[in-house]
Coordinates of C-alpha atoms in Angstrom, one line a residue:
M1 CA 103.8 81.9 114.6
S2 CA 104.7 81.1 110.9
F3 CA 102.3 78.1 111.0
L4 CA 99.4 80.5 112.0
R5 CA 100.4 83.0 109.4
K6 CA 100.3 80.3 106.7
L7 CA 97.1 78.8 108.1
F8 CA 95.3 82.2 107.8
G9 CA 96.9 83.0 104.4
L10 CA 99.0 85.9 105.8
G11 CA 102.3 84.9 104.3
P12 CA 105.5 86.9 105.2
A13 CA 105.2 90.2 107.0
V14 CA 104.4 93.1 104.7
D15 CA 104.1 96.8 105.4
L16 CA 100.4 97.2 104.8
K17 CA 100.5 100.9 105.6
A18 CA 103.1 101.6 102.9
L19 CA 101.0 99.6 100.4
A20 CA 97.9 101.5 101.3
D21 CA 99.7 104.8 101.1
E22 CA 100.9 103.8 97.6
G23 CA 97.4 103.2 96.4
A24 CA 96.7 99.6 97.1
I25 CA 93.1 98.5 96.8
I26 CA 91.4 97.7 100.1
L27 CA 89.0 94.8 99.4
D28 CA 86.5 94.1 102.1
V29 CA 85.1 90.7 101.5
R30 CA 82.4 90.7 104.2
T31 CA 78.7 90.7 103.4
K32 CA 77.0 94.0 102.2
G33 CA 75.3 94.2 105.6
E34 CA 78.5 93.8 107.6
F35 CA 80.2 96.4 105.3
Q36 CA 77.4 98.9 105.9
G37 CA 77.9 98.5 109.6
G38 CA 81.4 99.9 109.4
H39 CA 84.4 99.7 107.0
I40 CA 87.7 101.3 106.0
K41 CA 87.3 104.5 104.1
H42 CA 87.6 104.0 100.3
A43 CA 87.4 100.2 100.7
I44 CA 85.7 98.2 97.9
N45 CA 83.1 95.7 99.1
I46 CA 82.9 92.4 97.2
P47 CA 81.7 89.5 99.3
V48 CA 84.0 86.6 99.2
D49 CA 81.4 84.3 97.6
S50 CA 81.0 86.7 94.6
I51 CA 84.6 87.6 93.9
S52 CA 84.8 85.4 90.8
S53 CA 81.8 87.1 89.2
N54 CA 83.0 90.6 90.1
L55 CA 86.6 90.5 88.8
S56 CA 85.8 93.4 86.4
K57 CA 85.9 95.7 89.5
L58 CA 89.5 94.6 89.9
K59 CA 90.8 95.2 86.4
N60 CA 94.5 95.9 87.1
K61 CA 96.1 92.7 88.1
D62 CA 99.4 94.5 88.8
K63 CA 97.9 96.8 91.5
P64 CA 98.4 95.6 95.1
I65 CA 95.2 94.4 96.8
I66 CA 94.8 94.1 100.6
T67 CA 91.9 91.8 101.6
C68 CA 90.1 92.2 104.9
C69 CA 87.0 90.8 106.6
A70 CA 85.8 90.4 110.2
S71 CA 88.5 88.0 111.4
G72 CA 90.9 87.1 108.6
M73 CA 89.4 83.8 107.5
R74 CA 87.3 85.1 104.5
S75 CA 90.1 87.5 103.5
G76 CA 92.5 84.6 103.5
R77 CA 90.1 82.7 101.2
A78 CA 89.7 85.7 99.0
K79 CA 93.5 86.1 98.7
G80 CA 93.7 82.5 97.5
L81 CA 90.9 83.0 95.0
L82 CA 92.5 86.1 93.6
K83 CA 95.9 84.5 93.3
A84 CA 94.3 81.6 91.4
K85 CA 92.9 84.2 89.0
G86 CA 96.3 85.7 88.3
Y87 CA 96.5 88.5 90.8
E88 CA 100.0 88.4 92.1
K89 CA 100.2 91.3 94.7
V90 CA 97.4 90.2 97.1
Y91 CA 97.9 90.5 100.8
N92 CA 95.6 89.3 103.6
G93 CA 95.1 92.3 105.9
G94 CA 93.0 90.2 108.4
A95 CA 90.3 91.8 110.4
W96 CA 89.2 95.2 109.0
T97 CA 89.3 96.9 112.4
S98 CA 92.9 95.9 112.9
L99 CA 93.8 96.8 109.4
N100 CA 92.2 100.1 109.8
R101 CA 94.4 100.9 112.8
K102 CA 97.5 99.7 110.9
I103 CA 97.0 101.9 107.9
A104 CA 95.6 105.0 109.6

C-alpha cells in the first residue's frame, strides 16, 4: 500500500477533513469543463497545466493546500509542482468525489 501511496503522491496518511475544517485551500486541478460539471464547494479551479502561471492565486505558501482531480493522477502532479515552487503544506486529496465525501 505504501508503494501505491508514493506512486500517486499521497504520502503519509493525513486527516484531510481536519485540514479542510481549519481552512485549507481545496485546489481542483481538472479542466474548466470538468470543474463546471461538478466540484467541491469553495474549491479553486486551476488546471494542472496552468499552475505555474497562476501562483498568484495561491499567495500564502504557509496555508495548507489539498489538491484534487478526477482520479488522483493530476492532483499528484500538481502537488509535486507546488512543492517545487516552495509550498510545503500540500496534500494530494485524490479524486474530488472521494475527497468531497471525506471532508463533508
